[in-house]
Coordinates of C-alpha atoms and ligand atoms in Angstrom, one line a residue:
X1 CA 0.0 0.0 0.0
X2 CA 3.0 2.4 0.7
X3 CA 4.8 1.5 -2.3
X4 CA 1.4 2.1 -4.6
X5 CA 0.4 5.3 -3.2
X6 CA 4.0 6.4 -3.3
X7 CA 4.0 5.5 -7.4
X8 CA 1.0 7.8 -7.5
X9 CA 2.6 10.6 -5.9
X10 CA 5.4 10.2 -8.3
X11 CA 3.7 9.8 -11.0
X12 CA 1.5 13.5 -10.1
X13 CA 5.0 14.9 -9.4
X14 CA 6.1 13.9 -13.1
X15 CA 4.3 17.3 -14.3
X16 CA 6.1 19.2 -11.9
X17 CA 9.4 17.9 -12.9
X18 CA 9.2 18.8 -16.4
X19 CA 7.5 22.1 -16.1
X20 CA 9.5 23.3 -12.7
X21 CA 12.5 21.2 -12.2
X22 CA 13.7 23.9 -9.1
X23 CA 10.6 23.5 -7.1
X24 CA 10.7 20.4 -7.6
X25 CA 13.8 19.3 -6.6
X26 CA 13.2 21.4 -3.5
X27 CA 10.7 19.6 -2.6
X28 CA 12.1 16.3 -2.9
X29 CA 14.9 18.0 -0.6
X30 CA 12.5 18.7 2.0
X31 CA 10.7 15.1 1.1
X32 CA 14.6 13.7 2.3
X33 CA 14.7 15.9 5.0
X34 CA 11.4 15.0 6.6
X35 CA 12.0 11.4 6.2
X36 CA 15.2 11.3 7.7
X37 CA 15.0 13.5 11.2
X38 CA 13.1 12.7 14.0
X39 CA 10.0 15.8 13.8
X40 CA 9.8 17.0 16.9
X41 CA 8.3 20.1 16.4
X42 CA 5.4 19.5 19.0
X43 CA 2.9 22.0 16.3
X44 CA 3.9 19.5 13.1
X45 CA 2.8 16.5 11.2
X46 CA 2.4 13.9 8.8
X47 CA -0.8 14.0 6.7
X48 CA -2.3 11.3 5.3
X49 CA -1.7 10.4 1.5
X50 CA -5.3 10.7 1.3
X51 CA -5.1 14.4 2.7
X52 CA -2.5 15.5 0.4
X53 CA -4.3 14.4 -2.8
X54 CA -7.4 16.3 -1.9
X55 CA -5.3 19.0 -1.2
X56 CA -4.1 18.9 -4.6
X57 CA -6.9 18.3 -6.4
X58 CA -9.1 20.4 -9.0
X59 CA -11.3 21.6 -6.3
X60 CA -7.9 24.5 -5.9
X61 CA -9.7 25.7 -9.5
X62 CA -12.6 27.0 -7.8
X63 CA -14.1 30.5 -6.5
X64 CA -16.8 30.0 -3.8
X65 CA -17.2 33.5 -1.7
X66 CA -20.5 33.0 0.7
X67 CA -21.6 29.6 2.3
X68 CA -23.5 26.6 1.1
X69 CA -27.0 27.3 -0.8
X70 CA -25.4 31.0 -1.0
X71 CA -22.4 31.2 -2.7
X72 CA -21.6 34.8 -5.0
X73 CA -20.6 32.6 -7.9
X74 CA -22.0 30.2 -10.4
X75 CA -21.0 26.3 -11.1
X76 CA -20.7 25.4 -6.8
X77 CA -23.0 22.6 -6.3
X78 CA -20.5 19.9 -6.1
X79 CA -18.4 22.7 -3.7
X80 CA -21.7 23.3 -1.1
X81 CA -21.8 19.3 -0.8
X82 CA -18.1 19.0 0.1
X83 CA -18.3 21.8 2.7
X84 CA -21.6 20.9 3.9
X85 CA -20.0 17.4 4.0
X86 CA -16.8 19.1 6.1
X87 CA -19.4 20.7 8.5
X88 CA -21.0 17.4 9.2
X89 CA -18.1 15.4 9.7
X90 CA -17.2 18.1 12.0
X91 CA -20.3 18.5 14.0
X92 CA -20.5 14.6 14.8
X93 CA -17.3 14.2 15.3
X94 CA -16.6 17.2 18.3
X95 CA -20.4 17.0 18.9
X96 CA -21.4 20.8 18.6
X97 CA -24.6 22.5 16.5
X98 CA -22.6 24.7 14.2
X99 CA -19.1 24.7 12.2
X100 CA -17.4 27.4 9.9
X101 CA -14.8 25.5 8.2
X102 CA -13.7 28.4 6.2
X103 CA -10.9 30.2 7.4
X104 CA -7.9 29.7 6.5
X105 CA -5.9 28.9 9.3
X106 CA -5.7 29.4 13.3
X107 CA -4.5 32.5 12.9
X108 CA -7.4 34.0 11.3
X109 CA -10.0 31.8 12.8
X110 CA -9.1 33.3 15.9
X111 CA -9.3 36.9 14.4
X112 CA -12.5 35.8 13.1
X113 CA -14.1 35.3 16.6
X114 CA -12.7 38.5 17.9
X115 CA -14.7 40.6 14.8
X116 CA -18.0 38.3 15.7
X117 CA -17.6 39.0 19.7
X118 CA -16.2 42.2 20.1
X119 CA -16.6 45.9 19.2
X120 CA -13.2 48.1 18.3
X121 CA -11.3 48.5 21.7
X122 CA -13.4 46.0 24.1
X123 CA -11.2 43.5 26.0
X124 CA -10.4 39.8 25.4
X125 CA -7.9 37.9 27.9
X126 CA -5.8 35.0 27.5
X127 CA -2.2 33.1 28.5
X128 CA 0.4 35.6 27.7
X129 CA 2.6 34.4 25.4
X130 CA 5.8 34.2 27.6
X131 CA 4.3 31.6 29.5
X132 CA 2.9 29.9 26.6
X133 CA -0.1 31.8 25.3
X134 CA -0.2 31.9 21.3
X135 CA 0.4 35.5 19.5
X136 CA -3.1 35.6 18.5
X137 CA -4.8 35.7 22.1
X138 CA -3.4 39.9 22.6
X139 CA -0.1 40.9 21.8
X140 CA 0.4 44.4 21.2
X141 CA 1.7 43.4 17.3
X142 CA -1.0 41.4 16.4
X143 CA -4.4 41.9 15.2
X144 CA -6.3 41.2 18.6
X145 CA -3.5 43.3 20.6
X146 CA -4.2 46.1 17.9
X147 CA -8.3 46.4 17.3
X148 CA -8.8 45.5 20.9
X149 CA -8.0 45.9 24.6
X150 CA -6.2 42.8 26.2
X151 CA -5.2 41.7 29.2
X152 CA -3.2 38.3 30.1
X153 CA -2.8 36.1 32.9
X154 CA 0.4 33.9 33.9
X155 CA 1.5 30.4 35.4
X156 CA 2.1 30.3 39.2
X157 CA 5.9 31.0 39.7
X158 CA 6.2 27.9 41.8
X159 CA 4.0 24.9 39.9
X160 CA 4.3 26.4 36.3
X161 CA 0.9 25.5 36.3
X162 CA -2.5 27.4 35.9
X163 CA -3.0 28.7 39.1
X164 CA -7.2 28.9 38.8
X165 CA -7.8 31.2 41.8
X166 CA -5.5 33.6 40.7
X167 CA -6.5 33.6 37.1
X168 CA -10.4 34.6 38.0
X169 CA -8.7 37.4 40.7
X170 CA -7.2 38.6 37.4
X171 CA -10.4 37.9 35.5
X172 CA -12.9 39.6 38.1
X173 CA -10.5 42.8 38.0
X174 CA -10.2 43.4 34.0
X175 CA -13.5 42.3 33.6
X176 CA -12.6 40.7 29.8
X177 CA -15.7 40.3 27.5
X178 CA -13.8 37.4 25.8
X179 CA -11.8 34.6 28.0
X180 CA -9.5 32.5 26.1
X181 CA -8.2 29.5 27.2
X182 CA -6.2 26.8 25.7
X183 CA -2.4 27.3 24.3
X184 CA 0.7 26.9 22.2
X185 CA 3.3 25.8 25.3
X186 CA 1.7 24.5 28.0
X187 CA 2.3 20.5 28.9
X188 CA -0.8 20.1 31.1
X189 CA -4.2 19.3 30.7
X190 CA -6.9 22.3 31.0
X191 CA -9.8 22.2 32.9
X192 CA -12.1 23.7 30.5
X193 CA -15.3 23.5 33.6
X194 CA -13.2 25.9 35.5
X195 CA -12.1 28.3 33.3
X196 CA -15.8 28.3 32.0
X197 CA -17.2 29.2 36.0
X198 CA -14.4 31.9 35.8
X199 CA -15.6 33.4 32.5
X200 CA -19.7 33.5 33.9
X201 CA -18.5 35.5 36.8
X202 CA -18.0 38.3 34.2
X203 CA -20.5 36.8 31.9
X204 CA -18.0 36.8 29.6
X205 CA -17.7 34.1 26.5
X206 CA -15.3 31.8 26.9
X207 CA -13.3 30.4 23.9
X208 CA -11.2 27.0 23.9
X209 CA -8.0 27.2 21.2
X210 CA -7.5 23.7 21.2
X211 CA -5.3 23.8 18.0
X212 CA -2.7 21.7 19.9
X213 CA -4.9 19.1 21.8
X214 CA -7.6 18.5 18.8
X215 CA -6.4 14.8 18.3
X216 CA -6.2 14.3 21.5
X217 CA -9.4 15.4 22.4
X218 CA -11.1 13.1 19.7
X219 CA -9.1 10.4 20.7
X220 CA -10.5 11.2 24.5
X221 CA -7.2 11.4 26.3
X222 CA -7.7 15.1 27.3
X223 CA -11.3 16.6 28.5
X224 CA -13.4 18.3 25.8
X225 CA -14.3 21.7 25.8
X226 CA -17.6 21.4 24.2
X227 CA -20.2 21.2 27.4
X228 CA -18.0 24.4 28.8
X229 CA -16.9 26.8 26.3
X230 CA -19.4 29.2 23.7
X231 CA -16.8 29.0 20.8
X232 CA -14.3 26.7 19.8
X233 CA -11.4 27.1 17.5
X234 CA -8.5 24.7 16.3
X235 CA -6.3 24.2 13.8
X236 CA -6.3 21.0 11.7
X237 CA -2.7 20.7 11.0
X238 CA -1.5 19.1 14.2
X239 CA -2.8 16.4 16.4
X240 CA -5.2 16.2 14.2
X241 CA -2.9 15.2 10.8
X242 CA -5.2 17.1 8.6
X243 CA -3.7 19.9 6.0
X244 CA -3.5 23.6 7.4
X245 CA -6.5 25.1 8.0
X246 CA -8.7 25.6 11.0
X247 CA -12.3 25.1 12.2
X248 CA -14.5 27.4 14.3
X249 CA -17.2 26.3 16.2
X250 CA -20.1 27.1 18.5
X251 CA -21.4 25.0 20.7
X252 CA -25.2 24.8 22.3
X253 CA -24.1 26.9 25.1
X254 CA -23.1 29.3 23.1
X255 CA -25.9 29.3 21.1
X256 CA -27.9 29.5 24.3
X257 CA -25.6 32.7 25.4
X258 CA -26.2 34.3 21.5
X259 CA -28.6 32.7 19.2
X260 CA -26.6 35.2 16.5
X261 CA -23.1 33.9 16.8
X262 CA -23.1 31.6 14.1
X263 CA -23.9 34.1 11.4
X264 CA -21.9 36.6 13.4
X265 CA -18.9 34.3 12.4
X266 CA -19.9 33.9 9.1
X267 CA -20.0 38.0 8.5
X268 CA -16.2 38.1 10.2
X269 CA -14.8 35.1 8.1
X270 CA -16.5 36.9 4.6
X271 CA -16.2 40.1 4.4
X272 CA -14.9 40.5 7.0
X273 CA -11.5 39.1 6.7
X274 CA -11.6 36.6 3.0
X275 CA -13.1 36.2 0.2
X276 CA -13.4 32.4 -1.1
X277 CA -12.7 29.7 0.6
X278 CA -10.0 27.4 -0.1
X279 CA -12.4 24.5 -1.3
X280 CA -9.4 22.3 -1.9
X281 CA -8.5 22.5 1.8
X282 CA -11.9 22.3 2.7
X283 CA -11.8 18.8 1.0
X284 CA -9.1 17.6 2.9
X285 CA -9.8 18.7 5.9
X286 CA -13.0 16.5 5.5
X287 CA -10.9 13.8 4.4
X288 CA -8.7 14.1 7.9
X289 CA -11.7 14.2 9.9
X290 CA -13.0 10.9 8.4
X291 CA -9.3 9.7 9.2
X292 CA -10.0 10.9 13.1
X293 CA -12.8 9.6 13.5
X294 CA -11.5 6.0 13.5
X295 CA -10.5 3.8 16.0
X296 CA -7.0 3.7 14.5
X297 CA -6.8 7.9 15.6
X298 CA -8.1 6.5 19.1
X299 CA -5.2 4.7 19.4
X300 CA -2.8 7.1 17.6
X301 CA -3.9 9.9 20.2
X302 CA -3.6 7.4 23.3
X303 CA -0.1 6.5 21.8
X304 CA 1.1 10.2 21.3
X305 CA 0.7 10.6 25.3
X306 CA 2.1 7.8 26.4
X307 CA 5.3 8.8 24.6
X308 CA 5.3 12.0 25.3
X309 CA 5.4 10.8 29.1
X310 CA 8.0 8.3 28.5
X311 CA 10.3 10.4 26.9
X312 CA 9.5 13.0 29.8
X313 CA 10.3 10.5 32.5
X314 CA 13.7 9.6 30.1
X315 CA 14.4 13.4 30.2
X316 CA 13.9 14.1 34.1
X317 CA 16.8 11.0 34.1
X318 CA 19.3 12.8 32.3
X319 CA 18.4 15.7 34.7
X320 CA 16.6 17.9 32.3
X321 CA 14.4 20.6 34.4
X322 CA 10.9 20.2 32.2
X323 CA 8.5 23.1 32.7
X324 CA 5.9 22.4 35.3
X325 CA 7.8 18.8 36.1
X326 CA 6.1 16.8 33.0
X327 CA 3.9 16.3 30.7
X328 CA 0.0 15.3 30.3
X329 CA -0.4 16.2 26.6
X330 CA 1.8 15.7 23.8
X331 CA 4.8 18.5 24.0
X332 CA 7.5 18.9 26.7
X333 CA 9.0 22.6 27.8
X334 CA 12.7 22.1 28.9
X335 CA 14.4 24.9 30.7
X336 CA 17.6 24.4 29.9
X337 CA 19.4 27.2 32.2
X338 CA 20.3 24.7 34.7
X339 CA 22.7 23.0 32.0
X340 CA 23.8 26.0 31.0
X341 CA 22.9 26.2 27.1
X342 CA 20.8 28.7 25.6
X343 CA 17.6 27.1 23.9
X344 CA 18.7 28.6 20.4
X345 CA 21.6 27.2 20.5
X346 CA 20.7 23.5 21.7
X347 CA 18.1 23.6 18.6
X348 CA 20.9 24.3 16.3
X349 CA 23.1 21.3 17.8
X350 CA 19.9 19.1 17.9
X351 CA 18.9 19.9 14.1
X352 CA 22.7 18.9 13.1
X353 CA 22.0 15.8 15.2
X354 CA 18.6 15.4 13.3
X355 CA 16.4 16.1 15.9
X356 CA 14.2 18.5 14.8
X357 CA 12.1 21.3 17.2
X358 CA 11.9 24.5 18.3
X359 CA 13.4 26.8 20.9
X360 CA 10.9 28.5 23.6
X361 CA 10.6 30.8 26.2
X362 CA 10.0 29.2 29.5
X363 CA 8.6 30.6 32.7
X364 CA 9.9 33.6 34.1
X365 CA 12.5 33.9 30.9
X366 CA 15.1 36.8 31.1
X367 CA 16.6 36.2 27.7
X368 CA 14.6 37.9 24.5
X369 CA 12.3 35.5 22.3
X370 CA 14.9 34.9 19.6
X371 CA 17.7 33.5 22.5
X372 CA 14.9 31.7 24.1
X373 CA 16.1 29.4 27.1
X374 CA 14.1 26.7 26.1
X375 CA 13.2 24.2 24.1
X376 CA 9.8 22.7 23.2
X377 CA 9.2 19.5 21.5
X378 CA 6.4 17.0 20.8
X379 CA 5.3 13.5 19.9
X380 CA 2.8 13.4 17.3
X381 CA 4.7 13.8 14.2
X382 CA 7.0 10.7 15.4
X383 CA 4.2 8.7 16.8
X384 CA 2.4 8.3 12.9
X385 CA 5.6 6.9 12.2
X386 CA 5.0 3.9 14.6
X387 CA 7.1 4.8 17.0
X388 CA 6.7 3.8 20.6
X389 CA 7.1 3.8 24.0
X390 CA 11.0 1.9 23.4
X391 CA 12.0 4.5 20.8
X392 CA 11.2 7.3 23.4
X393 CA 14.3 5.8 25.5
X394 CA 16.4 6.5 22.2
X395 CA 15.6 9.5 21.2
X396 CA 16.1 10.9 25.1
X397 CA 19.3 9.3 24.9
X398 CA 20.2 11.2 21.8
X399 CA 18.8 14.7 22.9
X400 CA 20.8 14.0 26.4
X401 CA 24.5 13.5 24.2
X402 CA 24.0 16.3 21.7
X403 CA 23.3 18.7 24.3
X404 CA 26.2 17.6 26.2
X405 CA 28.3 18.3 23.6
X406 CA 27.2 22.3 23.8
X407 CA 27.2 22.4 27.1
X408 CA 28.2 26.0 28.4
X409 CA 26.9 27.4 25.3
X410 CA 25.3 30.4 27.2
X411 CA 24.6 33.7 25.5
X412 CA 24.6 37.0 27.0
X413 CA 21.2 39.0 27.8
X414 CA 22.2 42.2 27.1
X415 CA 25.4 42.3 24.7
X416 CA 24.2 42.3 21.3
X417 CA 27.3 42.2 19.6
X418 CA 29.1 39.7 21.6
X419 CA 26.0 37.4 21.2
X420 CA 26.3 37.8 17.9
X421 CA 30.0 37.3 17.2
X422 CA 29.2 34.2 20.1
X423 CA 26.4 32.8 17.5
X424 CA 28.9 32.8 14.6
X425 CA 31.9 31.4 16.0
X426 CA 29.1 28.3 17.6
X427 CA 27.4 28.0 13.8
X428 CA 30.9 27.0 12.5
X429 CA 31.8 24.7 15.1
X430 CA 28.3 22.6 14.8
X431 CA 28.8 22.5 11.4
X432 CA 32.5 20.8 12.1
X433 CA 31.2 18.8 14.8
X434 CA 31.6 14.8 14.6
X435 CA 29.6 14.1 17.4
X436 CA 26.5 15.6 16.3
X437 CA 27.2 14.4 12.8
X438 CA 27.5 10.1 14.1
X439 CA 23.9 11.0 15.9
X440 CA 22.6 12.4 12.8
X441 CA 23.6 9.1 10.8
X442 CA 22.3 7.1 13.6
X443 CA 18.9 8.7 13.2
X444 CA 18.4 8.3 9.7
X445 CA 19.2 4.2 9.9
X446 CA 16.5 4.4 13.0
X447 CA 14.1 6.7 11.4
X448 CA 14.6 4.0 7.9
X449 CA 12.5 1.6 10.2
X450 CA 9.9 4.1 10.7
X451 CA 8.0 5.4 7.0
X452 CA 6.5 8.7 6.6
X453 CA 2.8 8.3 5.4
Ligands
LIG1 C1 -3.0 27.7 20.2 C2 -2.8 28.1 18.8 N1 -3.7 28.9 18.2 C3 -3.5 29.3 17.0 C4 -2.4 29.0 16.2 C5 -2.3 29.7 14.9 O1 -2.3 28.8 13.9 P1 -1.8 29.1 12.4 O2 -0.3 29.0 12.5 O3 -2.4 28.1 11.5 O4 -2.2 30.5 12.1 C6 -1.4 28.2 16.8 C7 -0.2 27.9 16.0 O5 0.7 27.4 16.4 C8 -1.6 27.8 18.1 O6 -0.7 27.1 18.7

């Protein structure tokens, strides 16, 4: 079956060889490079076949401004079934009354909800983003930090956990018309029927981002959001292995709170914010949602947590401090001041070692976002490659080495210059380093036992 599908892909990629021979070899570069690193990047994935076929099929041909039934432009009856199709999929499989799966991606799903919910310069509130909030829930660059008030709350210093009683002090003193829970770099589960009791002491709507925990949600190995919060947005790019894109939804208690938010949403997505839909995405994000709705994604999710908690406990071993002391979802937050390497610079040694993630601010972080002093990495791109529980023991074992061999690679806070010069001289010496290089040629034997979809 891998070897068929595979042929087909080649076969489509034929075209593209003749007529683009550039793109295409880039993307048989990245192809390599996907295939032979571990993916770590807790946000990532690997689609199905299935996903990526939709995704490039003739549906990418089409213009479909409005919604089913009332589209702006002729020839869209085969388009209203497939999105009416994606909405149904949707509903049944989270279990809500009404789906927008329109926008086109997190990002502007979430803007979406702020232009249905709020008026210029009213106040939404969420994680900030130095404790693991995303950019979209108020920061002072983005959309919601620029049309509208915000106000954030934090982790408890000690924990590095949601501390609840603190967060509705916060909440009953900014008074927020939207509360906004759920978040880009936080390893715990949320308790959705708490933040929900915190948002009806201001009567304000609560909205779950669950863009990280989607799959896991379906799979039920985190709580759901649906009986607590009004809206509901997620991407569909990463637990749950669809192509990028997002969902919005509303839920019966939102409905109850506004009867009106559905077509509320609809005026943000269009015109508020786009014009047609991307019907091709649209397609395969129904595709992924039949996919999830298997009991193979049960076990997929289930899997995904357990190795993210082996390869925690793995981690705590080797004496790596993990944000909050673990996991419960699928990503870890290491802070790695304690072995004295700045998070930048561990993901450059990890990425030569073919480990692939991203460096993150931690908890109470001194050092600017772009010298992080963390690192943040995940388990559901490596868990659709079969791997397991065992594997997890590896791969800890191979994060533990490559960072020993930049240990004391610190950077300085406020010395630009030196930093830089610092960042320069390091770049060379990772590319020179044997160490790093015999890891990366042990992970691409290993990862030759696991195949990319
Ligand atoms: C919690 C959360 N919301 C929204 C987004 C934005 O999604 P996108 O990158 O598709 O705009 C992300 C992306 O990482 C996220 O983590």
């Amino acid at each position: 079956m891998q070897n068929s599908s595979l042929a087909c892909i080649v076969s489509v990629m034929n075209y593209l060889k003749k007529t683009d021979p550039q793109i295409y070899t880039l993307i048989k570069q990245e192809e390599k490079r996907q295939r032979d690193a571990l993916e770590m990047i807790p946000s990532e994935n690997y689609t199905s076949r299935a996903v990526m076929e939709a995704l490039g099929s003739v549906l990418t041909n089409k213009y479909s401004e409005g919604f089913p039934g009332r589209r702006y432009y002729q020839g869209n009856a085969v388009i209203d079934s497939v999105e009416m199709l994606c909405q149904e999929r949707a509903k049944k499989l989270f279990g809500v009354p009404y789906v927008n799966v329109q926008a086109l991606s997190g990002s502007p799903a979430n803007s979406a909800v702020y232009l249905a919910v709020l008026e210029n310069g009213e106040k939404l509130m969420g994680l900030s983003l130095a404790y693991g909030g995303h950019i979209t829930h108020g920061h002072k660059l983005g959309l919601s930090g620029r049309l509208f008030t915000f106000a954030h709350y934090t982790l408890d210093e000690k924990t590095e956990m949601l501390d609840y009683d603190e967060i509705e002090r916060q909440v009953r003193k900014e008074k927020p018309k939207l509360l906004i829970c759920g978040f880009t770099a936080y390893p715990r589960k949320i308790d959705f029927k708490h933040f929900a009791q915190i948002a009806e002491t201001v009567d304000a709507y609560l909205m779950a981002d669950i863009s990280h925990i989607t799959g896991l949600i379906i799979a039920g190995v985190h709580p759901s959001p649906v009986e607590y919060a009004h809206i509901i947005t997620t991407t569909t790019h990463k637990t749950l292995r669809g192509p990028r894109g997002a969902l919005i939804m509303v839920t019966e208690k939102g409905l109850k709170k506004n009867p009106d938010l559905p077509k509320r949403i609809e005026t943000a997505i269009i015109p508020g914010l786009q014009g047609g839909p991307h019907d091709n995405q649209t397609a395969a994000i129904a595709v992924a949602l039949k996919e999830a709705s298997t009991a193979a994604f049960k076990k997929y999710g289930e899997q995904i947590v357990k190795n993210a908690k082996a390869l925690a406990m793995e981690l705590l071993n080797y004496d790596f401090d993990l944000v909050s002391g673990g996991t419960d979802n699928h990503l870890i937050l290491i802070d790695l001041r304690n072995k004295k390497v700045n998070g930048r610079v561990a993901a450059i040694a990890l990425e030569a070692a073919g480990i692939v993630l991203n460096y993150n601010g931690v908890p109470e972080d001194t050092m600017p976002p772009l010298y992080a002093s963390g690192i943040r990495l995940g388990t559901p791109a490596i868990t659709t490659r079969g791997m397991k529980e065992g594997e997890m023991k590896m791969i800890a074992k191979w994060i533990n080495t490559a960072i020993e061999e930049v240990k004391g690679w610190d950077l300085p806070r406020d010395d630009k210059e030196k930093r830089g010069a610092l960042m320069k001289e390091y770049r060379a010496r990772i590319a020179a380093n044997k160490e790093l290089d015999a890891i990366a040629s042990e992970i691409k034997l290993f990862c030759a036992k696991f195949p990319v979809p």
